[in-house]
Short mmCIF file of C-alpha atoms in Angstrom, two decimals:
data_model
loop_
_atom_site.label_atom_id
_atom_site.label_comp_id
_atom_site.label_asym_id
_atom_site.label_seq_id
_atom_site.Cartn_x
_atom_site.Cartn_y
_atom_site.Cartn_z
CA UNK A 1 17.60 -37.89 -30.10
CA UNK A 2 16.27 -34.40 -30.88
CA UNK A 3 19.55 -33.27 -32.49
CA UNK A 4 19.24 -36.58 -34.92
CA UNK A 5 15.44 -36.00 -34.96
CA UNK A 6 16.15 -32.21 -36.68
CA UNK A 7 18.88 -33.58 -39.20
CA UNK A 8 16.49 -36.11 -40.54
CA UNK A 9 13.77 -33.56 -41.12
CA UNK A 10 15.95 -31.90 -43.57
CA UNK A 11 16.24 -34.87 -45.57
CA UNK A 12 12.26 -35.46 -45.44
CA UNK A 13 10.89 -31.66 -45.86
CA UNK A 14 13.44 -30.34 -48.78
CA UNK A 15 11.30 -31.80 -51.54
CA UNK A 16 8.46 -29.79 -50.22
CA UNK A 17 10.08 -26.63 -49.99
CA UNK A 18 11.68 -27.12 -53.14
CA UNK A 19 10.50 -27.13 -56.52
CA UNK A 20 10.02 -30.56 -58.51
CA UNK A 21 13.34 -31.42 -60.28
CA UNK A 22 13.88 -34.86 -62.08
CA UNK A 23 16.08 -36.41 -59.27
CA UNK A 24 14.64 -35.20 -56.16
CA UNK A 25 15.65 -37.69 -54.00
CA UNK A 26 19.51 -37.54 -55.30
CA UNK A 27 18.42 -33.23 -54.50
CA UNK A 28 16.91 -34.07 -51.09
CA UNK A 29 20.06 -35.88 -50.86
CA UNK A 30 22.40 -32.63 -51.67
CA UNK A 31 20.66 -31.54 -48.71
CA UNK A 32 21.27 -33.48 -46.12
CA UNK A 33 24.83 -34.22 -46.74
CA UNK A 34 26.27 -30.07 -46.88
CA UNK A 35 23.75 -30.18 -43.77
CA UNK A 36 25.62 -32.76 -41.96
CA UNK A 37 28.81 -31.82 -42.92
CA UNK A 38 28.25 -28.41 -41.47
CA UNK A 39 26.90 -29.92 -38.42
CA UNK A 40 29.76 -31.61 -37.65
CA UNK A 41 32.09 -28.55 -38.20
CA UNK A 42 30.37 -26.36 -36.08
CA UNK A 43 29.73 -29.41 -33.49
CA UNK A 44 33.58 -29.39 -33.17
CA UNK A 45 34.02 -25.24 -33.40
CA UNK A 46 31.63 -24.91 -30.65
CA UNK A 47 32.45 -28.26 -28.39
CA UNK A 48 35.46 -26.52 -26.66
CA UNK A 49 34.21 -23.49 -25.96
CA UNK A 50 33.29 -24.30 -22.14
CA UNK A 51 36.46 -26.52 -22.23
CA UNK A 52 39.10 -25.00 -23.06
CA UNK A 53 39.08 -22.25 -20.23
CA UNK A 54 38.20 -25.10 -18.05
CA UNK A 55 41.01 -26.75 -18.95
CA UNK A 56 43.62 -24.28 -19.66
CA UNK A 57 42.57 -21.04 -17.40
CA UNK A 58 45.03 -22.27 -14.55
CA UNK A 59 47.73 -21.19 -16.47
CA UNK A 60 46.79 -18.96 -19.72
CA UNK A 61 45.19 -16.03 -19.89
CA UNK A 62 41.81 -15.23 -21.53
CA UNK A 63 43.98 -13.73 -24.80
CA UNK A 64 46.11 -16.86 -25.03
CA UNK A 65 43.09 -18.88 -25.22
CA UNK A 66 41.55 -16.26 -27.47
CA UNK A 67 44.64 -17.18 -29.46
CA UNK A 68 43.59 -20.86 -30.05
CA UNK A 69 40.38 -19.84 -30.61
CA UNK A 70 41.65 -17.65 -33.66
CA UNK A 71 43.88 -20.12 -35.30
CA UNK A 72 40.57 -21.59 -36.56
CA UNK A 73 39.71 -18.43 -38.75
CA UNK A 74 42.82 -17.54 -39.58
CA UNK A 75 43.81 -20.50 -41.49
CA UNK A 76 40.39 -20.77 -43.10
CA UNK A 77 40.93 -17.44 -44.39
CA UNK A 78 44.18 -18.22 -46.09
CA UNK A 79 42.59 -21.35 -47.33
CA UNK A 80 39.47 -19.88 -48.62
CA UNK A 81 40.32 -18.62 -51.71
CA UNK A 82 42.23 -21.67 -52.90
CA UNK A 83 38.99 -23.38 -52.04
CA UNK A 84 36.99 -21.30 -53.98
CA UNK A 85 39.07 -21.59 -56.96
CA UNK A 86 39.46 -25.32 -56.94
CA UNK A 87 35.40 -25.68 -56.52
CA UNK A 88 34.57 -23.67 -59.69
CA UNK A 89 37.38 -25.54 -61.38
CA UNK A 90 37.05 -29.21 -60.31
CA UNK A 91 33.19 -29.04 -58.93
CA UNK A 92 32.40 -29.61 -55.51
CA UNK A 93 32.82 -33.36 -54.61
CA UNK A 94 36.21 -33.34 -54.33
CA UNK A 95 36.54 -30.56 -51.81
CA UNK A 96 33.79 -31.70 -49.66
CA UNK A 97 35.64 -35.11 -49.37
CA UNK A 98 38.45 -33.77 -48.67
CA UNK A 99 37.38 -30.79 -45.77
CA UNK A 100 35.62 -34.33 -43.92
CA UNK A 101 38.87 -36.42 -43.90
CA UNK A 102 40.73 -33.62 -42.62
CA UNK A 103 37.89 -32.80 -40.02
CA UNK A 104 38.75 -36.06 -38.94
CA UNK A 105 42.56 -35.34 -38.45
CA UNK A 106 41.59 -32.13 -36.39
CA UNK A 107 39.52 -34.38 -34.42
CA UNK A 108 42.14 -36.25 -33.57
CA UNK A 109 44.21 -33.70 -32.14
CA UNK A 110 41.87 -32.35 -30.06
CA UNK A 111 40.92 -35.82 -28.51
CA UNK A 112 44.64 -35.94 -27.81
CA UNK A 113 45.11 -32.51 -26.71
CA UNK A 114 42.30 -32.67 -24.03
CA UNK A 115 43.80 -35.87 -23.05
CA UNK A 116 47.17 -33.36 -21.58
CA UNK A 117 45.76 -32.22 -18.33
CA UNK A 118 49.28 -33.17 -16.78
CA UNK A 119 51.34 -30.77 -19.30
CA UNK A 120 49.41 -27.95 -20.50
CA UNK A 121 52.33 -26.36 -22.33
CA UNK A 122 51.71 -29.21 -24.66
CA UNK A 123 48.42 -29.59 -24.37
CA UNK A 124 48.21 -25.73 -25.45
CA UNK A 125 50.41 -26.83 -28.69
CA UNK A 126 48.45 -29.12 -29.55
CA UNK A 127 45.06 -27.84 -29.41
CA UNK A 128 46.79 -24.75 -31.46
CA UNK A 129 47.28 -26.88 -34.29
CA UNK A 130 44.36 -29.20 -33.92
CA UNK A 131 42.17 -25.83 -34.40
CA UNK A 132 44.42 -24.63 -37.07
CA UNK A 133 43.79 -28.10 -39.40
CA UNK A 134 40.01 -27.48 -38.58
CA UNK A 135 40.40 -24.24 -40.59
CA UNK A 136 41.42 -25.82 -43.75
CA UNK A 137 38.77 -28.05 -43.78
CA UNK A 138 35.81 -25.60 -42.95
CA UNK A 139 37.09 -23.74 -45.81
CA UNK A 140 36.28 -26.84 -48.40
CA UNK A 141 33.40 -28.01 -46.37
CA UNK A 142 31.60 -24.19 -46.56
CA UNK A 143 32.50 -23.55 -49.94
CA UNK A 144 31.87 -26.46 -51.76
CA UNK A 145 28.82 -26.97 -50.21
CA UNK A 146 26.96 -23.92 -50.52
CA UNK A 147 28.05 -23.93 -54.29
CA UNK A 148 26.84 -27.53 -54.67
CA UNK A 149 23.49 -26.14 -53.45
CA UNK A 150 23.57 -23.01 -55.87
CA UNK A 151 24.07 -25.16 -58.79
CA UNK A 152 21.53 -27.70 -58.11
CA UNK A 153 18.84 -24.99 -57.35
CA UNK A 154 16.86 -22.33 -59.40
CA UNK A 155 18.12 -18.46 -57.08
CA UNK A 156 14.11 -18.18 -56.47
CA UNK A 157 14.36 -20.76 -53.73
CA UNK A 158 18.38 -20.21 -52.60
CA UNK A 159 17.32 -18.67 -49.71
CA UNK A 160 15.03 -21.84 -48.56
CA UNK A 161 17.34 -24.76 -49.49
CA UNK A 162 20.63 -22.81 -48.00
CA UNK A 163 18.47 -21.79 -44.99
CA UNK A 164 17.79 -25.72 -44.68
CA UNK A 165 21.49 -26.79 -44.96
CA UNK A 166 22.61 -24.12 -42.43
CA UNK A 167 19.86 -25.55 -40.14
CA UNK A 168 23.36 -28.04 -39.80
CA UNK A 169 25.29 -25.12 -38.54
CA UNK A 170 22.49 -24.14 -36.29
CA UNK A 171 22.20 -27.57 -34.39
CA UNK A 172 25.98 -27.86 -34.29
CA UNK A 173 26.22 -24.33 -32.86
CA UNK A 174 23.82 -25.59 -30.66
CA UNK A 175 24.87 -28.80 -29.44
CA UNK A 176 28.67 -28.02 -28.60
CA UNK A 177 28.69 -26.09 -25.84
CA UNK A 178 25.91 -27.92 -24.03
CA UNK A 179 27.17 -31.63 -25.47
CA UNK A 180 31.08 -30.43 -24.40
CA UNK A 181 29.99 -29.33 -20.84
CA UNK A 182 27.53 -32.56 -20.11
CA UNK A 183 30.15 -35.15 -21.35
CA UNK A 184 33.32 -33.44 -19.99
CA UNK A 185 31.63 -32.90 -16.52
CA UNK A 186 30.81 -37.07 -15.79
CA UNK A 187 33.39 -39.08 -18.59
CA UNK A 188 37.08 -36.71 -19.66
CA UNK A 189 37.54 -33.74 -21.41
CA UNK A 190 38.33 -35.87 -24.39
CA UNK A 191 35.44 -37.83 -24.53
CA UNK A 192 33.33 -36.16 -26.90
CA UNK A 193 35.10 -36.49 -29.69
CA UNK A 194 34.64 -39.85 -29.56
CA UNK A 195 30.93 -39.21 -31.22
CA UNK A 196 32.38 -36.51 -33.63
CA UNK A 197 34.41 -39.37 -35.09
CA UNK A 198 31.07 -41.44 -35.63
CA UNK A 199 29.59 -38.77 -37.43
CA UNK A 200 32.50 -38.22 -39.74
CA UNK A 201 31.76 -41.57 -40.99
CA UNK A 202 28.57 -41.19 -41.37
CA UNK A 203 28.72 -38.16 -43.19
CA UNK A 204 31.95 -40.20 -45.29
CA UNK A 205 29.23 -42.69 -46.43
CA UNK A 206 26.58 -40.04 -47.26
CA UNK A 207 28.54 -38.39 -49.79
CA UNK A 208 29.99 -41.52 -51.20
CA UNK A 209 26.23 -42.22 -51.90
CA UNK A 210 25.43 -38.57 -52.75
CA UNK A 211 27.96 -37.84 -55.10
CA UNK A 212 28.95 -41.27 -56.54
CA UNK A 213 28.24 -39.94 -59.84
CA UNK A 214 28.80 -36.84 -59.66
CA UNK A 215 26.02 -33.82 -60.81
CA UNK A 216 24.73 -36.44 -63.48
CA UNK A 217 21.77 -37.25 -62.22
CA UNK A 218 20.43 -33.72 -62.18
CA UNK A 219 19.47 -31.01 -64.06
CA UNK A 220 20.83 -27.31 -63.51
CA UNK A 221 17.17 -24.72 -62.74
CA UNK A 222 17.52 -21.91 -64.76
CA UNK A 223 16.19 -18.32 -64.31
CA UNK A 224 15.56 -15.09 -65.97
CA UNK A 225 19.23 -14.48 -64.37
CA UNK A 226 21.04 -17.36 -65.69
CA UNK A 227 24.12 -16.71 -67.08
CA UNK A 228 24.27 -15.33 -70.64
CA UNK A 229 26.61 -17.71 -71.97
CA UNK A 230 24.63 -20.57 -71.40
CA UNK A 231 23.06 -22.14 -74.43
CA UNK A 232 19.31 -22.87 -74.98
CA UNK A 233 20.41 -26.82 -75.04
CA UNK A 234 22.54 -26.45 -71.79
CA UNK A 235 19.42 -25.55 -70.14
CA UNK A 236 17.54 -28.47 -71.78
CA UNK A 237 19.75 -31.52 -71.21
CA UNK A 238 21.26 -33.46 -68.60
CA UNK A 239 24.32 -32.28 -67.61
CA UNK A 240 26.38 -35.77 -67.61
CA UNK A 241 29.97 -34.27 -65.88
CA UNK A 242 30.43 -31.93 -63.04
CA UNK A 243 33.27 -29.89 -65.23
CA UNK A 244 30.76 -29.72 -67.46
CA UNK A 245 27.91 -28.05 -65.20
CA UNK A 246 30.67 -25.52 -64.32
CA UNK A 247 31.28 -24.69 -68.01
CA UNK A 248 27.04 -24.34 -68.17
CA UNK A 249 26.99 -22.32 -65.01
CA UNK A 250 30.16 -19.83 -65.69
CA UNK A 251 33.49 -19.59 -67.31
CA UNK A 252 35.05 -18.86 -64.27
CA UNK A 253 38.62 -17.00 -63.82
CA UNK A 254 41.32 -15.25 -61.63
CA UNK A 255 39.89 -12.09 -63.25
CA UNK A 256 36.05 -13.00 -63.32
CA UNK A 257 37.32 -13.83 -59.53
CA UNK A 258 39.06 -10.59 -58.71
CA UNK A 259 36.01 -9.27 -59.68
CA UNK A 260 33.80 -10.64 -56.94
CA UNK A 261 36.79 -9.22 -54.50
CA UNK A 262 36.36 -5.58 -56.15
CA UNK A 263 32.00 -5.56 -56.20
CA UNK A 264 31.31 -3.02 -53.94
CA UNK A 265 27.65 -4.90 -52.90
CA UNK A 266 29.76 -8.19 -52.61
CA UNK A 267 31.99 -5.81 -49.85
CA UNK A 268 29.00 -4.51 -48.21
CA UNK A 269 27.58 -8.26 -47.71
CA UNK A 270 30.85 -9.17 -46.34
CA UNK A 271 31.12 -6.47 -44.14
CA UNK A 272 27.94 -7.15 -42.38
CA UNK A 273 29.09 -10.92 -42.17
CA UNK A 274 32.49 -9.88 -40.42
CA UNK A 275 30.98 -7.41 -38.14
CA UNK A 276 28.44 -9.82 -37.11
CA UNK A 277 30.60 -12.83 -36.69
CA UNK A 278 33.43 -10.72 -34.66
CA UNK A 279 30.90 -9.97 -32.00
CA UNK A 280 30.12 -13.86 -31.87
CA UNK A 281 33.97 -14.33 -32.04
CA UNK A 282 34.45 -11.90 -29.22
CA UNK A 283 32.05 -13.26 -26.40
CA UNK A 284 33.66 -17.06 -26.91
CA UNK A 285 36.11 -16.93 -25.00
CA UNK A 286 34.42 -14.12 -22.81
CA UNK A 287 31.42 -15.17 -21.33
CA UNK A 288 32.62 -19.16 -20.08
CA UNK A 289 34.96 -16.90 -17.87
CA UNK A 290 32.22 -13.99 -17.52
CA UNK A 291 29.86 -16.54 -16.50
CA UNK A 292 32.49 -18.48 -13.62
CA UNK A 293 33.18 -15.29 -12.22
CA UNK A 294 29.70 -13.32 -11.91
CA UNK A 295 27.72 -16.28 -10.99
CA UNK A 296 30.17 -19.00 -9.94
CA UNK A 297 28.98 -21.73 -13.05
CA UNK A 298 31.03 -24.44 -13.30
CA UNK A 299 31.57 -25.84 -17.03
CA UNK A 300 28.09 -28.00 -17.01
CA UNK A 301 26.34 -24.80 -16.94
CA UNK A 302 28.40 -22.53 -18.77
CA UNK A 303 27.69 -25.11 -21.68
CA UNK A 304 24.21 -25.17 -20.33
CA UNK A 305 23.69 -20.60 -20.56
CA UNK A 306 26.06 -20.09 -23.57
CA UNK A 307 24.01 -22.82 -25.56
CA UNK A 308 20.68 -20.34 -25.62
CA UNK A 309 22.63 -18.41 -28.20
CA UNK A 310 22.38 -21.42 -30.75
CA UNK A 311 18.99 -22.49 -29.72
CA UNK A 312 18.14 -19.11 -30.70
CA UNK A 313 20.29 -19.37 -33.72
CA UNK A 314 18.63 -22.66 -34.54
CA UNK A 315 14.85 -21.50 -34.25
CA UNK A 316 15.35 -18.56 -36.69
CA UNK A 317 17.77 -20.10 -39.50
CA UNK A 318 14.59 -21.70 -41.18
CA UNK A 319 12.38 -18.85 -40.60
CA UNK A 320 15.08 -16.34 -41.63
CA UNK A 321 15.89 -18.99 -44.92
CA UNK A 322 11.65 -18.23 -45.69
CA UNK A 323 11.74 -14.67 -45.47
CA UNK A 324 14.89 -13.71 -47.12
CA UNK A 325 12.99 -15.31 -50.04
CA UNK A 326 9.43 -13.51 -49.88
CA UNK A 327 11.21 -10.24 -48.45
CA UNK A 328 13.70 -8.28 -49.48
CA UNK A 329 17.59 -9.73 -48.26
CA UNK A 330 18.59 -6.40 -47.45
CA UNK A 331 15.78 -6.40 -45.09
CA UNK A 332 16.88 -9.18 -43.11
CA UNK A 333 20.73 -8.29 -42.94
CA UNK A 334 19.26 -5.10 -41.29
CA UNK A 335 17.14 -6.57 -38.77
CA UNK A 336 20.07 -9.40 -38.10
CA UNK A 337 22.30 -6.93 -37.32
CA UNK A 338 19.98 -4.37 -35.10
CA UNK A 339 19.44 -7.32 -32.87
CA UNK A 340 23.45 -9.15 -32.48
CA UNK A 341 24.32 -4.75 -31.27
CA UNK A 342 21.14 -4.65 -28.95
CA UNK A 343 22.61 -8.06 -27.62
CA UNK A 344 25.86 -6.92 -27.15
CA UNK A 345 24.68 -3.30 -25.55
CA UNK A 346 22.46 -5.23 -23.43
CA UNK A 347 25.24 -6.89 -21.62
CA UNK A 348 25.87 -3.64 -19.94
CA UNK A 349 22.39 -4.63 -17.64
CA UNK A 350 23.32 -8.03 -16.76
CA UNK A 351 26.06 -7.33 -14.22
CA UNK A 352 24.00 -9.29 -11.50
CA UNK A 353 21.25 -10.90 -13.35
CA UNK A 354 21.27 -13.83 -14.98
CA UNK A 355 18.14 -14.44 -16.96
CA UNK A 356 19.55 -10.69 -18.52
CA UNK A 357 22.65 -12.61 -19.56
CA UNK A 358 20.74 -15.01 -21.20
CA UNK A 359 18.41 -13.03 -22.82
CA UNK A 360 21.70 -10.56 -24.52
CA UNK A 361 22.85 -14.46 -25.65
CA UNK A 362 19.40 -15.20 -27.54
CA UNK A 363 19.18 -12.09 -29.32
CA UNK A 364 22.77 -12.57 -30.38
CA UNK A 365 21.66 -15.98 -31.65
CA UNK A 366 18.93 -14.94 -33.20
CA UNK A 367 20.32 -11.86 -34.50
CA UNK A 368 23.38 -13.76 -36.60
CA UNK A 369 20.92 -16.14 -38.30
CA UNK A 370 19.45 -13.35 -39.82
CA UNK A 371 22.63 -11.91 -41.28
CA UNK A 372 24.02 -15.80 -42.18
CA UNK A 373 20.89 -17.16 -43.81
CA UNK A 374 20.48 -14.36 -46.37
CA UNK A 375 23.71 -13.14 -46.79
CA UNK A 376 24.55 -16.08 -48.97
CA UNK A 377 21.30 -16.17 -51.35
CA UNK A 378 22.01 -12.64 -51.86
CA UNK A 379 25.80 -13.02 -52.59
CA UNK A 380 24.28 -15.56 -55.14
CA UNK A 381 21.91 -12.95 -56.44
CA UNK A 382 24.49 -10.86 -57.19
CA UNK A 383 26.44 -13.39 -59.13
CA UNK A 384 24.04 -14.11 -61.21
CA UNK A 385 23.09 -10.38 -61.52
CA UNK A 386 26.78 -9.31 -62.73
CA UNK A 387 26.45 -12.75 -65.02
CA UNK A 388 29.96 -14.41 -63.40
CA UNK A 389 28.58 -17.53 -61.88
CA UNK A 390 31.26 -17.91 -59.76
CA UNK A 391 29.10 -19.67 -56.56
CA UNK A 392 32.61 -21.30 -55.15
CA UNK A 393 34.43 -18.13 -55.54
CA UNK A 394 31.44 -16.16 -53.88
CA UNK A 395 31.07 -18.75 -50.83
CA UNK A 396 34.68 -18.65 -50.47
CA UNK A 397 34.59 -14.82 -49.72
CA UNK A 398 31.57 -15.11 -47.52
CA UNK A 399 33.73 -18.23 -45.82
CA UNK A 400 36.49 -16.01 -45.56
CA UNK A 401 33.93 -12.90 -43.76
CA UNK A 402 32.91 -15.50 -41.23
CA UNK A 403 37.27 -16.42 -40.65
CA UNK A 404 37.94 -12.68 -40.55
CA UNK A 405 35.12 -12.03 -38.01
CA UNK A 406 35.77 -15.20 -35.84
CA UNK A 407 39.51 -14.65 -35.62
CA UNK A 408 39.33 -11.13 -34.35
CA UNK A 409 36.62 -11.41 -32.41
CA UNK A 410 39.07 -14.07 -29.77
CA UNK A 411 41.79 -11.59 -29.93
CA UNK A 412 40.61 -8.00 -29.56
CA UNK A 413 37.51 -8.60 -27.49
CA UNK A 414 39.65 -9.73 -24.68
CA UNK A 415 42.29 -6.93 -25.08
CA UNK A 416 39.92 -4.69 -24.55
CA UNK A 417 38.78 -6.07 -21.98
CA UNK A 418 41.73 -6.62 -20.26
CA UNK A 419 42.69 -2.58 -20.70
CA UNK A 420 39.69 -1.62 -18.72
CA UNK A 421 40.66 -4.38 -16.18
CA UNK A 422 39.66 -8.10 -15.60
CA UNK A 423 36.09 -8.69 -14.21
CA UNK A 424 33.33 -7.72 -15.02
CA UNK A 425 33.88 -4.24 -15.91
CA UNK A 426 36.29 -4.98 -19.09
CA UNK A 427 33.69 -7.33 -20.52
CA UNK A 428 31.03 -5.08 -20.84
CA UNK A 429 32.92 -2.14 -22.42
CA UNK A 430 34.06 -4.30 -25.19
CA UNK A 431 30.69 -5.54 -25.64
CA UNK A 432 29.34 -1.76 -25.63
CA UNK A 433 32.03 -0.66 -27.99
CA UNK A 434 31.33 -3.22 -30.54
CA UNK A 435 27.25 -2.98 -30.14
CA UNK A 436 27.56 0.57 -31.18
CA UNK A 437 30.08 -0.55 -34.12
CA UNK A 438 27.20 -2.90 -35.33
CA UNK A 439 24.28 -0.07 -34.63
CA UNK A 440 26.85 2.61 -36.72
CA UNK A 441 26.83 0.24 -39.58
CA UNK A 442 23.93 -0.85 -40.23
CA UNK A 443 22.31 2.12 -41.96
CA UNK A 444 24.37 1.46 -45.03
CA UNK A 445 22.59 -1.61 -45.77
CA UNK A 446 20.08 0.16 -47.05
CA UNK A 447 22.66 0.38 -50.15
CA UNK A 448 21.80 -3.13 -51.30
CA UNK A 449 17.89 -2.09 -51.86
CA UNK A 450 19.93 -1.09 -55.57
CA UNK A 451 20.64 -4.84 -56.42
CA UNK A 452 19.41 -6.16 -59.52
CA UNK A 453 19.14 -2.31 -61.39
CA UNK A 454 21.32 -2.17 -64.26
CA UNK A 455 22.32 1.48 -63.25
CA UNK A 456 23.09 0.57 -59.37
CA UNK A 457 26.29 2.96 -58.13
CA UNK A 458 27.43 2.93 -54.54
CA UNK A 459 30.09 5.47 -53.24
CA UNK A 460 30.31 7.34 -56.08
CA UNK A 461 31.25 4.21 -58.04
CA UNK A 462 29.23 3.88 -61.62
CA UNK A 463 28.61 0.18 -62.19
CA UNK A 464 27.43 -1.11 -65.68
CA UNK A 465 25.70 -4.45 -65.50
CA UNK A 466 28.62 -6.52 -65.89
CA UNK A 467 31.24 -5.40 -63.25
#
């Protein structure tokens, strides 16, 4: 009830955060459906994360279930930029449908692969490809939504109405592990997906609604950084097609693209995002295993201790989405990432403690919704700064830091911790290593105070305003 409680309230408190447009409700609306949909992705990235050792651990090891853990990523990375080129060419409808129907083939599979206690060979084939086919469909569902977002709302208030839609990737974060271990511990490990399949219809009928005409019943907000092409009228009249809101917002192409790739401010963003999302990548399939083995918690409460790291997530998306907009974005990428290597170094004091543990997995929480929420207001900053437009190009490289991070996070993390032996011991020197590798980094945030000058440089490149 609290988890459909929280999704409503996005729907009811966007117009007040927002500013007044002529179709709020159809804005409200934008909302709540990219919310959803990211919901129910992360609800399904995060669902098997006490299961899967549970059910596979008798005969894999923790790097072959790292393995199935990074087929996710991976094929959202190759997918990403084909996403982000189809959303700035066809608009953002079609993608979005399309990421939800094939959620709901990757749903499938894992019900079915869960279902294969008796032949985990199989099982272990399945659940590869199941997580694989959920890859391809993040990669539409994050990148057409964010862009739908960015179009539909002036850059002053990005921050707030992106922080409210990744409130969706916040509860699902949240939800999984704790949803995974309740359900699989009295019904089957397959049982959950049973409500993930409710949702996808739910969410199937909210953008039918949503987008049943498109963009055009709103108007595009325009800023002091609105793209140069656009003409006076563009900005005064209803924009009746969604081609024709991406002719208004940019004249996007492989080159203006491959420039996005090349910014040296759009690489530092990314950066962050990767280095943050690899340590969350790393302690998945970790800590269930961490967790059985230091304090003897069987999947109910593994679910039950890893899900503090989403709660935590959850309480500071909104709060971070508020203050990347009345404080500088840099600002909060700094503090994000300060606080996901103090969680990771503070690992090394939780050998025998428990309540330690758990507070290293709320400042990791806490610590990545401070480097997700702003990171992509300020990517769109800087689109609008160098005058591309390209928002589904932009989201499809921040889409592609989070696959990059997440996919070799599952497969490094646990070889090196298997080099410096199984236990314990092998978990908290891979957690030290990479808390130092987010401490080393951070400093050159400071880079992106430059955003928004005309004569900005970075690394001895010379930038003129457009790239």
């Amino acid at each position: 009830q609290s988890t459909w409680g929280n999704i409503r309230m996005i729907g009811e408190h966007a117009d007040r955060l927002l500013p007044p447009t002529d179709k709020p409700n159809i804005q409200r609306g934008v909302i709540f459906t990219i919310a959803l949909a990211l919901f129910i992705d992360y609800l399904l990235l995060t669902l098997c994360i006490p299961l899967l050792p549970d059910l596979l651990s008798v005969k894999y090891s923790s790097l072959s279930i790292g393995c199935i853990f990074a087929s996710k990523p991976v094929a959202q990375l190759i997918s990403n930029p084909v996403m982000g080129i189809l959303v700035d060419s066809k608009g953002p409808r079609i993608p979005l449908l399309l990421g939800v129907l094939v959620l709901s083939l990757s749903t499938l599979g894992f019900a079915y692969g869960m279902s294969l206690s008796h032949n985990l060979t199989r099982a272990y084939i399945v659940l590869l490809g199941a997580r694989a086919v959920q890859g391809v469909a993040s990669a539409a569902v994050m990148s057409a939504g964010m862009a739908a977002i960015a179009m539909t709302h002036a850059v002053e208030i990005h921050g707030t109405a992106m922080g409210l839609a990744m409130i969706g990737v916040a509860l699902g974060t949240l939800s999984g592990p704790p949803i995974g271990g309740v359900i699989a511990y009295f019904l089957d490990l397959w049982s959950p997906y049973i409500g993930i399949a409710g949702l996808l219809l739910l969410n199937l009928v909210a953008q039918l609604w949503v987008f049943r005409k498109g963009f055009s019943e709103l108007r595009i907000s325009t800023t002091a950084l609105e793209v140069q092409s656009e003409s006076e009228s563009m900005r005064e009249e209803p924009i009746t097609r969604s081609d024709s809101i991406l002719r208004s917002q940019s004249a996007t192409t492989w080159s203006q693209s491959l420039k996005l790739y090349l910014d040296p401010y759009i690489l530092l963003v990314a950066t962050t995002t990767i280095i943050g999302n690899f340590a969350i990548g790393m302690i998945e399939p970790l800590v269930p295993r961490y967790l059985k083995d230091e304090f003897g918690l069987n999947v109910l409460y593994q679910g039950l201790v890893f899900g503090t790291a989403p709660l935590s997530y959850l309480i500071c998306t909104p709060i971070a989405g508020l203050l990347s907009d009345a404080m500088p974005k840099w600002g909060c990428l700094f503090c994000g990432l300060f606080f996901v290597g103090a969680g990771l170094v503070s690992f090394m004091f939780s050998a025998t403690h428990l309540p330690s543990a758990i507070v290293s997995l709320v400042a990791l929480g806490g610590g990545m919704s401070f480097i997700d929420t702003p990171a992509l207001p300020l990517l769109s900053e800087i689109v609008q700064w160098r005058k591309l437009g390209a928002y589904g190009s932009v989201f499809a490289i921040n889409d592609m830091c989070l696959s990059i991070g997440f996919a070799a996070g599952p497969l490094i993390g646990p070889a090196i911790a298997d080099s410096m032996g199984a236990g314990r011991k092998g978990f908290q020197f891979a957690a030290l290593v990479f808390g130092a590798v987010c401490w080393g980094f951070s400093p050159l945030i400071f880079a992106l105070r430059r955003v928004g000058s005309p004569t900005a440089s970075l690394s001895g490149w010379l930038l003129s305003e457009r790239c």
